mmCIF file of N, CA and C in Angstrom:
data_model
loop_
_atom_site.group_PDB
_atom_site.id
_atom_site.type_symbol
_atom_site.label_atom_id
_atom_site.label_comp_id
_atom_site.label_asym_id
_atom_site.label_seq_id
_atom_site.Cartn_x
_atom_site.Cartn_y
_atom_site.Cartn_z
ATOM 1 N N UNK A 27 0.829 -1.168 0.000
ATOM 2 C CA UNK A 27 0.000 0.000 0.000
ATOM 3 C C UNK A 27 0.879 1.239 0.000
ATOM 4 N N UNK A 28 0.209 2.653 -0.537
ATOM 5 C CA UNK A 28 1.136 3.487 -0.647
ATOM 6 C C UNK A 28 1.192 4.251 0.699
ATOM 7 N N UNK A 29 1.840 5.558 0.746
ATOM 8 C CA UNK A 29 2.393 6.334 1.776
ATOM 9 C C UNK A 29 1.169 7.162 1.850
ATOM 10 N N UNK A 30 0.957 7.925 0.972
ATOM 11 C CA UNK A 30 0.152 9.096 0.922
ATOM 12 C C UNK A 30 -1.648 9.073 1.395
ATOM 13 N N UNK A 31 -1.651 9.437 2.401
ATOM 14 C CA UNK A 31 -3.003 9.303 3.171
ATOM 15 C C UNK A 31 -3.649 10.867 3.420
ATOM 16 N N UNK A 32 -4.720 10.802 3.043
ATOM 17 C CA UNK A 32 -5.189 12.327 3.179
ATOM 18 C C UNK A 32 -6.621 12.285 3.931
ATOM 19 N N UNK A 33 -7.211 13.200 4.678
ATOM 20 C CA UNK A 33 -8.948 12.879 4.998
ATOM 21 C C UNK A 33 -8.888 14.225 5.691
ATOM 22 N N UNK A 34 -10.160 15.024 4.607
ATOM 23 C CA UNK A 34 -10.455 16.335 5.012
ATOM 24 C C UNK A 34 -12.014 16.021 5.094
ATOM 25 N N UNK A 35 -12.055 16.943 6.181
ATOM 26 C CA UNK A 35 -13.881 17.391 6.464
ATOM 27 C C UNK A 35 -14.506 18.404 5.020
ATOM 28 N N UNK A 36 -15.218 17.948 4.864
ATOM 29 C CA UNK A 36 -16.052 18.973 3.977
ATOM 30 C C UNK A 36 -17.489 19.479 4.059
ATOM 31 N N UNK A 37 -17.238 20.687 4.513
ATOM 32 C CA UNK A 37 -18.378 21.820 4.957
ATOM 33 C C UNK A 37 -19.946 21.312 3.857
ATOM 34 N N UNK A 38 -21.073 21.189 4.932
ATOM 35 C CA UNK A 38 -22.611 20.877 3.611
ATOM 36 C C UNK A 38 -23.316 21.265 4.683
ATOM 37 N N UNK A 39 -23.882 21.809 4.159
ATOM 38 C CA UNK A 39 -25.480 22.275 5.219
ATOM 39 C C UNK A 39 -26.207 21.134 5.567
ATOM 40 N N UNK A 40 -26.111 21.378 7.395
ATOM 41 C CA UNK A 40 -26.723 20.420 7.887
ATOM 42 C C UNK A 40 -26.355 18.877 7.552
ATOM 43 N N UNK A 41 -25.088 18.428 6.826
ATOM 44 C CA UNK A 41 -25.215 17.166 6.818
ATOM 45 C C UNK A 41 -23.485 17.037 7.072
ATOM 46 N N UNK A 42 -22.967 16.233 6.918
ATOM 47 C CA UNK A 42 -20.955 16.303 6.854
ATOM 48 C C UNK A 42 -20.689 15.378 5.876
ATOM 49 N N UNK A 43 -19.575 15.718 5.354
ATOM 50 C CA UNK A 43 -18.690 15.177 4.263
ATOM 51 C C UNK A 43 -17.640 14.483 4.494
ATOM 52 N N UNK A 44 -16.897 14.252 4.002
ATOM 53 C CA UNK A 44 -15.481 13.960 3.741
ATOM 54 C C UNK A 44 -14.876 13.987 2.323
ATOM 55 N N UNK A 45 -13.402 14.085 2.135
ATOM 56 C CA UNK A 45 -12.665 13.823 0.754
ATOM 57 C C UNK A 45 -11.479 13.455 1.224
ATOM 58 N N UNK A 46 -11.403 12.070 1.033
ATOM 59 C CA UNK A 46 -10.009 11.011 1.300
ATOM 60 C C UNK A 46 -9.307 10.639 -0.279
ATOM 61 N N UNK A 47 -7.761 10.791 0.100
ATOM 62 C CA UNK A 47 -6.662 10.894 -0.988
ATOM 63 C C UNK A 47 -6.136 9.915 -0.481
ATOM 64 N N UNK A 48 -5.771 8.795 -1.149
ATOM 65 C CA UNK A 48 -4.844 7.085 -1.406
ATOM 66 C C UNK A 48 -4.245 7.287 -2.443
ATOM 67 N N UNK A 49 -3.144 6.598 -2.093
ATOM 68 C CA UNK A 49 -2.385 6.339 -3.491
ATOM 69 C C UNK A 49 -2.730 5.108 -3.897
ATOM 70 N N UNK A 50 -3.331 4.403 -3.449
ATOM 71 C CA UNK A 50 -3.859 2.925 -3.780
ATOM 72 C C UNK A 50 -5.390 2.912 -3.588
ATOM 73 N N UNK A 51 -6.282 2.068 -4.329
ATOM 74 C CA UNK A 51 -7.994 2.423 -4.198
ATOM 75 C C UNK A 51 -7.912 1.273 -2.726
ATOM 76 N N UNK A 52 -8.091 0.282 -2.369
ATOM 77 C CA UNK A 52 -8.083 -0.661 -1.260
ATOM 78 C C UNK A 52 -7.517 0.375 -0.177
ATOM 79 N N UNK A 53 -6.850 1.140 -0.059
ATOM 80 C CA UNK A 53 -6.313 2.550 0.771
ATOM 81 C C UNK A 53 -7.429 3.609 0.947
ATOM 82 N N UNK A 54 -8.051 4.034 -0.392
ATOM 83 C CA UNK A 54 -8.920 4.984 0.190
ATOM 84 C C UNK A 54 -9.830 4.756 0.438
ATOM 85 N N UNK A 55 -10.402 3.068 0.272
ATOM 86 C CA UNK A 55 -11.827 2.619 1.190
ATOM 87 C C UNK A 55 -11.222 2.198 2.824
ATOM 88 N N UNK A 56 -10.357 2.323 3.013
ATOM 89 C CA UNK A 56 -10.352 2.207 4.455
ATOM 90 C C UNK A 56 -10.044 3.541 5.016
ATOM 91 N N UNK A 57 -9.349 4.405 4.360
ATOM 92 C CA UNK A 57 -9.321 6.115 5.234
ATOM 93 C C UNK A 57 -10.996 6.193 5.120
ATOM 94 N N UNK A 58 -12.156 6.431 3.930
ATOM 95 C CA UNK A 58 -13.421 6.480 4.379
ATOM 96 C C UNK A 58 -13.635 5.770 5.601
ATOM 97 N N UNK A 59 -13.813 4.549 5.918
ATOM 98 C CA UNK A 59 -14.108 3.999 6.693
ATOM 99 C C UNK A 59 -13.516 4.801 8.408
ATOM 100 N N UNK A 60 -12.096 4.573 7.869
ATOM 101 C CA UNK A 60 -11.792 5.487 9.240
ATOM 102 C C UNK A 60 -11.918 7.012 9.744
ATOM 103 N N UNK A 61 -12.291 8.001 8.224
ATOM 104 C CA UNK A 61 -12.833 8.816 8.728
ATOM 105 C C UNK A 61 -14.635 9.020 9.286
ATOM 106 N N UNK A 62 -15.262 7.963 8.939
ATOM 107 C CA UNK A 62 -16.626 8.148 9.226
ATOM 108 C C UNK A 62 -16.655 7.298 10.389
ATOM 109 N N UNK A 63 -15.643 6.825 11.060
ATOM 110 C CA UNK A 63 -15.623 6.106 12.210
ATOM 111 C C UNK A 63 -14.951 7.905 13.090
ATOM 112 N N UNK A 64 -14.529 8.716 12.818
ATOM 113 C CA UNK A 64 -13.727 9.764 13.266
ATOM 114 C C UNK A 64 -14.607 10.874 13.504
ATOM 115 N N UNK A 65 -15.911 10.446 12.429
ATOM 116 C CA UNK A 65 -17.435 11.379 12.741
ATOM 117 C C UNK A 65 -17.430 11.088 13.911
ATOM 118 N N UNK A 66 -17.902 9.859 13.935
ATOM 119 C CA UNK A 66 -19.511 8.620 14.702
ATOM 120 C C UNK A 66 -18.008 9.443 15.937
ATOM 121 N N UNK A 67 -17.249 9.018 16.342
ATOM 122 C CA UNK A 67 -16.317 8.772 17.674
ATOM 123 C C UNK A 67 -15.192 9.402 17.726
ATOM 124 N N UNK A 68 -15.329 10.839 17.212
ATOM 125 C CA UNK A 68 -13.488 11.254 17.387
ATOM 126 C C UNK A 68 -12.525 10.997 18.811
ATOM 127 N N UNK A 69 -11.623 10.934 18.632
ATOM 128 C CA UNK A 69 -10.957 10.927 19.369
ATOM 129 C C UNK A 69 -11.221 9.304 20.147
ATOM 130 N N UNK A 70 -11.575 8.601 19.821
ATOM 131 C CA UNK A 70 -12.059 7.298 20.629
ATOM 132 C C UNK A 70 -10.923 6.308 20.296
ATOM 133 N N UNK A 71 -10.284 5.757 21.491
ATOM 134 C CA UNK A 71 -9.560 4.465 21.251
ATOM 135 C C UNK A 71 -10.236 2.944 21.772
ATOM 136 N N UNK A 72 -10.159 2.557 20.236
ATOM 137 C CA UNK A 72 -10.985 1.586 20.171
ATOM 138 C C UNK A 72 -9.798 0.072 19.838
ATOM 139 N N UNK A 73 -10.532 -0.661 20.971
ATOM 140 C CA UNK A 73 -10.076 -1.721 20.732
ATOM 141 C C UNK A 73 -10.380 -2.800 19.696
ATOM 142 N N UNK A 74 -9.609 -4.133 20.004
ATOM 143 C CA UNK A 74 -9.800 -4.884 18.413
ATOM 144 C C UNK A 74 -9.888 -6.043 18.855
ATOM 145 N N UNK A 75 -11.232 -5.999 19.443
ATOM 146 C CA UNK A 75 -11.710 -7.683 20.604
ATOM 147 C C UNK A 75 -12.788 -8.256 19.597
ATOM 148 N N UNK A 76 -12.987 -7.453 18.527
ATOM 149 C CA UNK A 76 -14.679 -8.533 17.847
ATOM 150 C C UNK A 76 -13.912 -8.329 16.477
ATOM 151 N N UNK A 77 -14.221 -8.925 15.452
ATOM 152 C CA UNK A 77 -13.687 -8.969 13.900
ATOM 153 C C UNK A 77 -15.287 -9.387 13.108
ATOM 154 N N UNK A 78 -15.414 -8.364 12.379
ATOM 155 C CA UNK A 78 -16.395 -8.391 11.182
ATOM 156 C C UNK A 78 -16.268 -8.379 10.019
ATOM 157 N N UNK A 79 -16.666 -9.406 9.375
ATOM 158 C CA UNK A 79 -16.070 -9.538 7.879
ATOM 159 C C UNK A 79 -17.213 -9.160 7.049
ATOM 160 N N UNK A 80 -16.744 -8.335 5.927
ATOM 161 C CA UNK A 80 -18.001 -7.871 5.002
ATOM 162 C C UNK A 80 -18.053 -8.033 3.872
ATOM 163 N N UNK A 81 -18.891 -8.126 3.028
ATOM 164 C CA UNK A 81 -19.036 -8.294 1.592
ATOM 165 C C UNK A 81 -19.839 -7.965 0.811
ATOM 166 N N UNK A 82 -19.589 -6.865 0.159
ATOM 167 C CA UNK A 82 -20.612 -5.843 -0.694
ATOM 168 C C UNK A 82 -20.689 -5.506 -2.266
ATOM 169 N N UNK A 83 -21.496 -5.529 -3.065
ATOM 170 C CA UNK A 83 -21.531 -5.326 -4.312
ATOM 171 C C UNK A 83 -21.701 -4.371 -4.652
ATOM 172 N N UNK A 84 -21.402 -3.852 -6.105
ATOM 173 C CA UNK A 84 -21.893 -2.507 -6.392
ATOM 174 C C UNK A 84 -21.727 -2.595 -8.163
ATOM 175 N N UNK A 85 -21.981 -1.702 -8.427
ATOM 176 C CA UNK A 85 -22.176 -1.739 -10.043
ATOM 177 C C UNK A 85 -20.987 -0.579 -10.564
ATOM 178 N N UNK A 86 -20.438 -0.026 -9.435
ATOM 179 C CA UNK A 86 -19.080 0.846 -9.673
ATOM 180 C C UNK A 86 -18.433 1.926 -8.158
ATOM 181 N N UNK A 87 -17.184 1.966 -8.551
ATOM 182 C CA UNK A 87 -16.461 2.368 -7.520
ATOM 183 C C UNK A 87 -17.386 3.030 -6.591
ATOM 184 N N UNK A 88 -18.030 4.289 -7.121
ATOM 185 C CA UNK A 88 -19.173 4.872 -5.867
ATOM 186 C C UNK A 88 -20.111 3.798 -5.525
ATOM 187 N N UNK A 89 -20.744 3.245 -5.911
ATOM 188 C CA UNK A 89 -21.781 2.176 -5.329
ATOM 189 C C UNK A 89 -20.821 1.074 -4.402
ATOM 190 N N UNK A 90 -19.746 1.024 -4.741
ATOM 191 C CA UNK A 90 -19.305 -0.039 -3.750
ATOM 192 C C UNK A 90 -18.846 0.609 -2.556
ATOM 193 N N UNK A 91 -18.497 2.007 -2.652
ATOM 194 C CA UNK A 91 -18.137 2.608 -1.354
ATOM 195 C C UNK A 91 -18.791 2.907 -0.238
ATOM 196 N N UNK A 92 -20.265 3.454 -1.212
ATOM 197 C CA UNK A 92 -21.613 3.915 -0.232
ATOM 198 C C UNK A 92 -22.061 2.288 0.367
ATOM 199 N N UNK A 93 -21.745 1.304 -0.572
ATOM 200 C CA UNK A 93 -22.270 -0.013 0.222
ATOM 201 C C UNK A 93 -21.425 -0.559 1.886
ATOM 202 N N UNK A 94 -20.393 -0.489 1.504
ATOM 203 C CA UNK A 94 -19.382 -0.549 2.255
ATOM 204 C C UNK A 94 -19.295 0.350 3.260
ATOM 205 N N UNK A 95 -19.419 1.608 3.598
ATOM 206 C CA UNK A 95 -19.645 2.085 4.448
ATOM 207 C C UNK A 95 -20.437 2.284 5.191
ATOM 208 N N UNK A 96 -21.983 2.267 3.857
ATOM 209 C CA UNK A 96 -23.289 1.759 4.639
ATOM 210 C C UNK A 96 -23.305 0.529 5.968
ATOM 211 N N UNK A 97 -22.305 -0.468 5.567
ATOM 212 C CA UNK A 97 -22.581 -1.940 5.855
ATOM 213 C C UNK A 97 -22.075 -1.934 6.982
ATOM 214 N N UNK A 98 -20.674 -0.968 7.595
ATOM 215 C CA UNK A 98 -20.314 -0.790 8.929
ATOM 216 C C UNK A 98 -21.073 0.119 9.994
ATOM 217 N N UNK A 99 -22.088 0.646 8.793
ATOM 218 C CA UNK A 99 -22.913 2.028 9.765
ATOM 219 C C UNK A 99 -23.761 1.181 10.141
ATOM 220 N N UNK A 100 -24.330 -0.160 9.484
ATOM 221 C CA UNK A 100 -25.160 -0.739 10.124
ATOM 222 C C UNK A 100 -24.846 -1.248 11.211
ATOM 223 N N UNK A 101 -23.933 -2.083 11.403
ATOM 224 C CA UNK A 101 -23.426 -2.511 12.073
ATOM 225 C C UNK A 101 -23.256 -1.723 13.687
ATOM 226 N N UNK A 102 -23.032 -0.718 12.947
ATOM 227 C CA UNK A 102 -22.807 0.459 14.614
ATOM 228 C C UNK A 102 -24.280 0.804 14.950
ATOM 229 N N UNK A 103 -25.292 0.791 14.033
ATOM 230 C CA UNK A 103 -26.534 1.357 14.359
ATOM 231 C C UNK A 103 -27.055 0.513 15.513
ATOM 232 N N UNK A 104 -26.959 -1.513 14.568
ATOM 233 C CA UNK A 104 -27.846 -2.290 14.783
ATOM 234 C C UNK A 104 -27.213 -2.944 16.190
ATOM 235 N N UNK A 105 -25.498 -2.995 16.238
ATOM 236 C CA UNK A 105 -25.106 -3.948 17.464
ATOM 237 C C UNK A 105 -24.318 -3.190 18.140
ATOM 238 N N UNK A 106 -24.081 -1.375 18.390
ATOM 239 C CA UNK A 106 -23.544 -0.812 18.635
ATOM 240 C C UNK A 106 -21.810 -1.256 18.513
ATOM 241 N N UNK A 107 -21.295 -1.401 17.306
ATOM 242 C CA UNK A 107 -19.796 -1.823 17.008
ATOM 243 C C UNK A 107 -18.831 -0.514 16.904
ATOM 244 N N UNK A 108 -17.998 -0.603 17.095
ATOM 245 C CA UNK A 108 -17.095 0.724 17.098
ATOM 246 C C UNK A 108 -16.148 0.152 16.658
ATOM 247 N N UNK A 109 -15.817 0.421 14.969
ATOM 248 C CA UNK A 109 -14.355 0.111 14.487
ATOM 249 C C UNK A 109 -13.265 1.185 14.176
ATOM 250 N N UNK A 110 -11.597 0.671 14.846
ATOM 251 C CA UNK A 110 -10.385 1.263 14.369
ATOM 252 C C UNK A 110 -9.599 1.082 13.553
ATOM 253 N N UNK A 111 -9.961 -0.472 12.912
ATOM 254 C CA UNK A 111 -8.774 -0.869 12.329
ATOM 255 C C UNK A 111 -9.349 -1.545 10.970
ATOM 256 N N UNK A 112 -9.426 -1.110 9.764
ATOM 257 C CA UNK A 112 -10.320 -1.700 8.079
ATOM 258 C C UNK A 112 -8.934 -2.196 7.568
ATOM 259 N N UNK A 113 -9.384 -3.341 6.567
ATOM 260 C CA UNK A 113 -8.503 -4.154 5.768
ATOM 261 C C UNK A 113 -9.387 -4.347 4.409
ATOM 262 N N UNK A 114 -8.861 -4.242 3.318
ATOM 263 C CA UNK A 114 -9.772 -4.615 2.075
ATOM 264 C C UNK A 114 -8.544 -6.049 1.898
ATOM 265 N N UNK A 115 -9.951 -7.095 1.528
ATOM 266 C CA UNK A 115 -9.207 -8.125 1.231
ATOM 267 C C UNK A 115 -9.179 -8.429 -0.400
ATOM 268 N N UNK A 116 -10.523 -8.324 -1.005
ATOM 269 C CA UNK A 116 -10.214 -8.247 -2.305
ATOM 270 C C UNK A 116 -11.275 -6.924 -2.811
ATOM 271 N N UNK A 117 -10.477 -6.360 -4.083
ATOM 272 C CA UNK A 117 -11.938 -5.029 -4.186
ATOM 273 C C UNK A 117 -11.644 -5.227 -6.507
ATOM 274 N N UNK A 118 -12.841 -5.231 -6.965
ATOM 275 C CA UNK A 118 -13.198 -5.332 -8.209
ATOM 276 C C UNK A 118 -13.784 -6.267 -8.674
ATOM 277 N N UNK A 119 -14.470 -5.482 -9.558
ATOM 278 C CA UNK A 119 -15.124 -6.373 -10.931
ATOM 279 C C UNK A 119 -16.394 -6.380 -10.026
ATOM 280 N N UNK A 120 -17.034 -5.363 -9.147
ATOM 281 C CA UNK A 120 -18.161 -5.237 -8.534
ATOM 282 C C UNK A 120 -17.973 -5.709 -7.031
ATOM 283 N N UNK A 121 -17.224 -5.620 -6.846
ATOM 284 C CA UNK A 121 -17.678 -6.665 -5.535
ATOM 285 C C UNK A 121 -16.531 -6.555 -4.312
ATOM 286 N N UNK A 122 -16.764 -6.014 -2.967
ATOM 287 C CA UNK A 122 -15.395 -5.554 -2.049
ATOM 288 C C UNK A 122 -15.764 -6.770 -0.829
ATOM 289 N N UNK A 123 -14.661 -7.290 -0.640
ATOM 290 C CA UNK A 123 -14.344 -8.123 0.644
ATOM 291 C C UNK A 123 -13.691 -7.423 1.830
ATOM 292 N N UNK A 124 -13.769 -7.022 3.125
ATOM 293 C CA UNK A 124 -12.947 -6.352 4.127
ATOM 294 C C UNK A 124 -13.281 -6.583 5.276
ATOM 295 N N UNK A 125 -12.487 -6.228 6.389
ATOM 296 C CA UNK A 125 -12.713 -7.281 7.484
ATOM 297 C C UNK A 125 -12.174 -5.277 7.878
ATOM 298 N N UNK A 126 -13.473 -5.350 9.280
ATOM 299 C CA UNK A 126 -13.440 -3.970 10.297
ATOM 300 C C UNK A 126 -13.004 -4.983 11.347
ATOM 301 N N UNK A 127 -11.920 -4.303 12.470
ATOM 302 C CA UNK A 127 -12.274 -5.083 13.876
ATOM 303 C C UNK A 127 -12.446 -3.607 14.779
ATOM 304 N N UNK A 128 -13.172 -4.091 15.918
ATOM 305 C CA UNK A 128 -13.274 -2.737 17.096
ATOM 306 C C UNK A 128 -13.690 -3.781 18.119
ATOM 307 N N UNK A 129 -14.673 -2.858 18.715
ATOM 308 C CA UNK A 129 -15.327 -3.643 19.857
ATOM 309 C C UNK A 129 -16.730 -2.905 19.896
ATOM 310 N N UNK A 130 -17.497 -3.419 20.918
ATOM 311 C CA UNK A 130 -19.120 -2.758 21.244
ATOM 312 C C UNK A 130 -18.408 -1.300 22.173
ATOM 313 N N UNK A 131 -19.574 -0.617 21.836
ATOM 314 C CA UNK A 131 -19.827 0.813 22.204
ATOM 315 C C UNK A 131 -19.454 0.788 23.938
ATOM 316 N N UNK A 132 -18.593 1.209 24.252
ATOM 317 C CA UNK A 132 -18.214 1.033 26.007
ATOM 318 C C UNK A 132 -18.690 2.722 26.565
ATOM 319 N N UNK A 133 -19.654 3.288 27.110
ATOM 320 C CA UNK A 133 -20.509 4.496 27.275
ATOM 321 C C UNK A 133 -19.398 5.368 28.423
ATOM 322 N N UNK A 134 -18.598 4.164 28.713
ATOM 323 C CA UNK A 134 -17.348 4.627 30.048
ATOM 324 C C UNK A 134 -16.220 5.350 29.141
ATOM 325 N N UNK A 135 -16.126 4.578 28.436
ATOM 326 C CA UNK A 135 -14.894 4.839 26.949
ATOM 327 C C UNK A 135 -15.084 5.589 25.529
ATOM 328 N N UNK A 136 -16.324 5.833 25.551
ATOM 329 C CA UNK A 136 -16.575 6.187 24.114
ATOM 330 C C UNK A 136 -17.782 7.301 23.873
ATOM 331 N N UNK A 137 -17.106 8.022 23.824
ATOM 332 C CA UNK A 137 -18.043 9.647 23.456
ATOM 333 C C UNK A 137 -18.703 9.613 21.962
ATOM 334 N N UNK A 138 -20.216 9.074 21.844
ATOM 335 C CA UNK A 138 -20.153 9.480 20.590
ATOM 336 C C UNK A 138 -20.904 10.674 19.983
ATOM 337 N N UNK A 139 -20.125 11.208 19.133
ATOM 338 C CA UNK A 139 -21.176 12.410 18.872
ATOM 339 C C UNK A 139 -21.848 12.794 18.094
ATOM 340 N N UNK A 140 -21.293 12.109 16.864
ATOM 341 C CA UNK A 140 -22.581 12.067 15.772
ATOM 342 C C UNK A 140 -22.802 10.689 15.323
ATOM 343 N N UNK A 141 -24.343 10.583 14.965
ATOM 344 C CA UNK A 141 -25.119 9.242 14.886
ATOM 345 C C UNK A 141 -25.255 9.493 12.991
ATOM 346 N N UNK A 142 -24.574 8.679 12.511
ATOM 347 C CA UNK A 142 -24.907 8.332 10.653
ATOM 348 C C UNK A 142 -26.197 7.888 10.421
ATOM 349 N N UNK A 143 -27.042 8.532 10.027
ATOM 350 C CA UNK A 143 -28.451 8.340 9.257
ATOM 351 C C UNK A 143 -28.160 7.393 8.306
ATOM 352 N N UNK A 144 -27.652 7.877 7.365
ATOM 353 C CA UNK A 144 -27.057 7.387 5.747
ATOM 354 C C UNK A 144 -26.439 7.837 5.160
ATOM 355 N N UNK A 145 -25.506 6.804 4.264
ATOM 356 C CA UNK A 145 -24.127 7.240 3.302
ATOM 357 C C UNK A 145 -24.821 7.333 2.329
ATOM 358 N N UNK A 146 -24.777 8.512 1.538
ATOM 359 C CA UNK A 146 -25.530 9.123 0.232
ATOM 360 C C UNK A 146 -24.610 9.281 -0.832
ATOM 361 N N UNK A 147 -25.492 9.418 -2.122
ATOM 362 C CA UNK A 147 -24.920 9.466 -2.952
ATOM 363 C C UNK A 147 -24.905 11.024 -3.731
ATOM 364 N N UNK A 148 -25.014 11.488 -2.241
ATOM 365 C CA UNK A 148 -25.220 13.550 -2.813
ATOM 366 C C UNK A 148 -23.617 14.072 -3.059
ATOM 367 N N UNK A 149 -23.164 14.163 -4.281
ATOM 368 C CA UNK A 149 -21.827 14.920 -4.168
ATOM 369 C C UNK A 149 -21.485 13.700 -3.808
ATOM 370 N N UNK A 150 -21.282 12.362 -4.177
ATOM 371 C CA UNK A 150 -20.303 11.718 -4.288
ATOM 372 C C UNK A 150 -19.301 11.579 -5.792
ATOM 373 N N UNK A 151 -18.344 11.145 -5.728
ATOM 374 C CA UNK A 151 -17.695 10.287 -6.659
ATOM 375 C C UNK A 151 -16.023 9.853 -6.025
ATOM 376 N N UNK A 152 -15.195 9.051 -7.210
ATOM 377 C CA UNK A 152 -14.283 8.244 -6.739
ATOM 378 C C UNK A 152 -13.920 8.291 -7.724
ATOM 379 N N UNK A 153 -12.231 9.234 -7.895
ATOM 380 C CA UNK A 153 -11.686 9.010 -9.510
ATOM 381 C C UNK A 153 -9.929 9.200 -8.949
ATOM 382 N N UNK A 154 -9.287 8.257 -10.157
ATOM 383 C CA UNK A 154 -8.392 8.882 -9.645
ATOM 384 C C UNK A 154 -7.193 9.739 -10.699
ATOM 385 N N UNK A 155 -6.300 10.793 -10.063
ATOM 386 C CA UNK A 155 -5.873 12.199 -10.546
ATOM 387 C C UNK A 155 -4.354 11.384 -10.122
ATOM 388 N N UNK A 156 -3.542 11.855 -11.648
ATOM 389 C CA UNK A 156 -2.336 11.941 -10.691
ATOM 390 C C UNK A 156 -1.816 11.049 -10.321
ATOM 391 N N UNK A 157 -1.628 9.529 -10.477
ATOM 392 C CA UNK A 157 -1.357 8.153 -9.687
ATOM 393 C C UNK A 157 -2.201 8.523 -8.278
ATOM 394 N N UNK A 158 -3.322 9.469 -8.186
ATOM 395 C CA UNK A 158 -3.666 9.320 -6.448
ATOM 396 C C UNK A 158 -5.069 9.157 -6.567
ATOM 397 N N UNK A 159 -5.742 8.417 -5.843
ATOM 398 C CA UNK A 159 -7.066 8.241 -5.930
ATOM 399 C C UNK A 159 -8.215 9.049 -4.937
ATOM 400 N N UNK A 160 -8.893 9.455 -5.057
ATOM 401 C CA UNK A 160 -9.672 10.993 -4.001
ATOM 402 C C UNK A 160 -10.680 10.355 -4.564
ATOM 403 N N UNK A 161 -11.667 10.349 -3.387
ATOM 404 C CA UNK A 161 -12.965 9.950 -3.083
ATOM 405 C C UNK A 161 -13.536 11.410 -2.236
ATOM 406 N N UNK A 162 -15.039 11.270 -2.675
ATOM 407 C CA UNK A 162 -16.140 12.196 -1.394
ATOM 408 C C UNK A 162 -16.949 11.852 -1.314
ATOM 409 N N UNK A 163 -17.430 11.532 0.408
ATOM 410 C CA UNK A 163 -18.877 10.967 0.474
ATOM 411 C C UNK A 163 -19.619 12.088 1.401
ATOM 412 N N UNK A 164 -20.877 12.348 1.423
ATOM 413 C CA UNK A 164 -21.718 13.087 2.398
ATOM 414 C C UNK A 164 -22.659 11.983 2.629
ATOM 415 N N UNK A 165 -22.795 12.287 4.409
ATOM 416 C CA UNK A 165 -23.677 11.629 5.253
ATOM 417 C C UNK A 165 -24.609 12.576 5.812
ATOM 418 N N UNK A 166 -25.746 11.816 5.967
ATOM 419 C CA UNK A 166 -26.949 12.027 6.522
ATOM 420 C C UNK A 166 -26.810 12.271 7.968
ATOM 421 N N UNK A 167 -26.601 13.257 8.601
ATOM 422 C CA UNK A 167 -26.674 13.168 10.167
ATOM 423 C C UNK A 167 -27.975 13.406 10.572
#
């Protein structure tokens, strides 16, 4: 994987963004991941006691991202999970494999402050410039 890691906030009325820079695409689906884990819980150190493996389709790079990120928001919605640490195991030809680990929501340990509605497809896309790949997603708070 490459060096170059980027993840900026991006200003939207009433809702929050992001735009993550990889030099590798399997790179910039896990900075998403870890910046919308950086929404849900900044500053939170999260441990790596549960492992969730995921597997999502899509019909192109944005559809597989919004799936994929969708699929950990569920996860935090439905079993309160809190992940630090994303791995893509395989990603193309439609279809991403990746394993999140964290642990459940500890209320002693973990401040959270914003709750993800939904990963949208407002002002998204995923291209890449430059040998570097830049993604933007906006969420539903």
């Amino acid at each position: 994987m490459g060096t170059r890691r980027h993840i900026e906030l991006v200003d939207h009325t009433g809702d929050v963004g992001i735009r993550v820079r990889a030099a590798e695409l399997p790179e910039l689906f896990v900075l998403a991941a870890e910046a919308m884990f950086q929404i849900i819980c900044p500053s939170c150190a999260v441990r790596k006691s549960l492992t969730r493996h995921v597997a999502v389709a899509g019909d192109d790079l944005g559809q597989l991202l919004v799936n994929w990120l969708s699929e950990l928001n569920f996860w935090f919605c439905t079993e309160q999970e809190l992940y630090g640490e994303f791995r893509i195991s395989s990603l193309g030809d439609g279809f991403l494999r990746g394993v999140a680990r964290g642990e459940k929501v500890d209320p002693q340990r973990h401040a959270i402050r914003t709750e993800i509605k939904a990963v949208t497809y407002h002002k998204l896309y995923v291209t890449q410039r430059d040998q570097e790949w830049e993604a933007q997603v906006i969420f539903d708070i």
